[in-house]
PDB file of C-alpha atoms in Angstrom:
ATOM      1  CA  ILE R 262     -36.221  22.979  27.885  1.00  0.00           C
ATOM      2  CA  PRO R 263     -34.216  21.589  30.791  1.00  0.00           C
ATOM      3  CA  ALA R 264     -35.409  18.202  32.015  1.00  0.00           C
ATOM      4  CA  ALA R 265     -36.016  19.421  35.579  1.00  0.00           C
ATOM      5  CA  LEU R 266     -38.179  22.290  34.305  1.00  0.00           C
ATOM      6  CA  ALA R 267     -40.195  19.898  32.134  1.00  0.00           C
ATOM      7  CA  VAL R 268     -40.865  17.639  35.131  1.00  0.00           C
ATOM      8  CA  ASP R 269     -41.830  20.619  37.320  1.00  0.00           C
ATOM      9  CA  SER R 270     -44.188  21.899  34.604  1.00  0.00           C
ATOM     10  CA  LEU R 271     -45.849  18.505  34.288  1.00  0.00           C
ATOM     11  CA  ALA R 272     -46.214  18.295  38.067  1.00  0.00           C
ATOM     12  CA  ALA R 273     -48.158  21.573  38.056  1.00  0.00           C
ATOM     13  CA  ALA R 274     -50.381  20.652  35.103  1.00  0.00           C
ATOM     14  CA  GLY R 275     -53.718  18.894  34.915  1.00  0.00           C
ATOM     15  CA  GLU R 276     -55.608  16.339  36.897  1.00  0.00           C
ATOM     16  CA  PRO R 277     -54.077  13.001  37.913  1.00  0.00           C
ATOM     17  CA  GLY R 278     -54.332  10.517  35.078  1.00  0.00           C
ATOM     18  CA  ALA R 279     -55.331  13.209  32.560  1.00  0.00           C
ATOM     19  CA  LEU R 280     -52.435  12.660  30.171  1.00  0.00           C
ATOM     20  CA  ALA R 281     -52.585   9.843  27.598  1.00  0.00           C
ATOM     21  CA  ARG R 282     -49.456  10.532  25.512  1.00  0.00           C
ATOM     22  CA  LEU R 283     -46.149  12.147  26.340  1.00  0.00           C
ATOM     23  CA  ALA R 284     -43.210  12.604  23.980  1.00  0.00           C
ATOM     24  CA  LEU R 285     -39.988  14.055  25.365  1.00  0.00           C
ATOM     25  CA  PRO R 286     -37.282  12.566  23.155  1.00  0.00           C
ATOM     26  CA  ASN R 287     -33.755  13.922  23.254  1.00  0.00           C
ATOM     27  CA  ASN R 288     -34.268  16.127  26.332  1.00  0.00           C
ATOM     28  CA  ARG R 289     -31.345  14.939  28.471  1.00  0.00           C
ATOM     29  CA  PHE R 290     -33.596  13.179  30.990  1.00  0.00           C
ATOM     30  CA  GLY R 291     -31.342  11.297  33.363  1.00  0.00           C
ATOM     31  CA  PRO R 292     -32.072   8.809  36.156  1.00  0.00           C
ATOM     32  CA  ASP R 293     -33.054  11.509  38.675  1.00  0.00           C
ATOM     33  CA  ASP R 294     -35.468  13.085  36.177  1.00  0.00           C
ATOM     34  CA  ALA R 295     -36.997   9.689  35.421  1.00  0.00           C
ATOM     35  CA  GLU R 296     -37.525   9.079  39.153  1.00  0.00           C
ATOM     36  CA  HIS R 297     -39.348  12.394  39.500  1.00  0.00           C
ATOM     37  CA  LEU R 298     -41.363  11.734  36.351  1.00  0.00           C
ATOM     38  CA  ALA R 299     -42.399   8.297  37.629  1.00  0.00           C
ATOM     39  CA  ALA R 300     -43.862   9.864  40.772  1.00  0.00           C
ATOM     40  CA  LEU R 301     -46.224  12.213  38.910  1.00  0.00           C
ATOM     41  CA  PRO R 302     -49.927  11.366  39.336  1.00  0.00           C
ATOM     42  CA  LEU R 303     -50.543  13.049  35.965  1.00  0.00           C
ATOM     43  CA  LEU R 304     -48.963  10.017  34.259  1.00  0.00           C
ATOM     44  CA  ARG R 305     -51.118   7.427  36.022  1.00  0.00           C
ATOM     45  CA  ASP R 306     -53.108   6.461  32.894  1.00  0.00           C
ATOM     46  CA  LEU R 307     -50.391   7.163  30.340  1.00  0.00           C
ATOM     47  CA  GLN R 308     -50.740   4.999  27.238  1.00  0.00           C
ATOM     48  CA  HIS R 309     -47.679   6.155  25.286  1.00  0.00           C
ATOM     49  CA  LEU R 310     -44.364   7.475  26.572  1.00  0.00           C
ATOM     50  CA  ASP R 311     -41.472   8.447  24.325  1.00  0.00           C
ATOM     51  CA  LEU R 312     -38.249   9.165  26.172  1.00  0.00           C
ATOM     52  CA  SER R 313     -36.017   7.980  23.346  1.00  0.00           C
ATOM     53  CA  ASP R 314     -32.482   9.308  23.156  1.00  0.00           C
ATOM     54  CA  ASN R 315     -32.381  10.229  26.842  1.00  0.00           C
ATOM     55  CA  PRO R 316     -29.660   8.932  29.193  1.00  0.00           C
ATOM     56  CA  LEU R 317     -32.123   7.277  31.623  1.00  0.00           C
ATOM     57  CA  GLY R 318     -29.833   4.419  32.540  1.00  0.00           C
ATOM     58  CA  VAL R 319     -30.942   1.289  34.341  1.00  0.00           C
ATOM     59  CA  ARG R 320     -31.957   3.267  37.434  1.00  0.00           C
ATOM     60  CA  GLY R 321     -34.230   5.590  35.432  1.00  0.00           C
ATOM     61  CA  VAL R 322     -35.947   2.771  33.551  1.00  0.00           C
ATOM     62  CA  ALA R 323     -36.404   0.859  36.798  1.00  0.00           C
ATOM     63  CA  ALA R 324     -37.978   3.923  38.437  1.00  0.00           C
ATOM     64  CA  LEU R 325     -40.450   4.273  35.557  1.00  0.00           C
ATOM     65  CA  ALA R 326     -41.331   0.581  35.753  1.00  0.00           C
ATOM     66  CA  GLU R 327     -41.689   0.553  39.528  1.00  0.00           C
ATOM     67  CA  GLY R 328     -43.726   3.761  39.430  1.00  0.00           C
ATOM     68  CA  GLY R 329     -46.269   2.140  37.136  1.00  0.00           C
ATOM     69  CA  VAL R 330     -45.490   4.394  34.178  1.00  0.00           C
ATOM     70  CA  LEU R 331     -44.165   1.468  32.131  1.00  0.00           C
ATOM     71  CA  ARG R 332     -46.516  -1.436  31.632  1.00  0.00           C
ATOM     72  CA  GLY R 333     -46.016  -4.336  29.307  1.00  0.00           C
TER      73      GLY R 333
END
């Protein structure tokens, strides 16, 4: 599934904060996709995110952290 389609599908799904776990390893998510993912209200209460083996780059990881998706 293309990364942009996955993000669009997540944007259309569920109530804000309704998703606890998300695993999308090896899906070619780049920095732009990570920025869009970080803006999704659905991920507000996410407890586990697996984006391993995706070319997020520094910009993508920063977007996820600044968007509140990554917490440490």
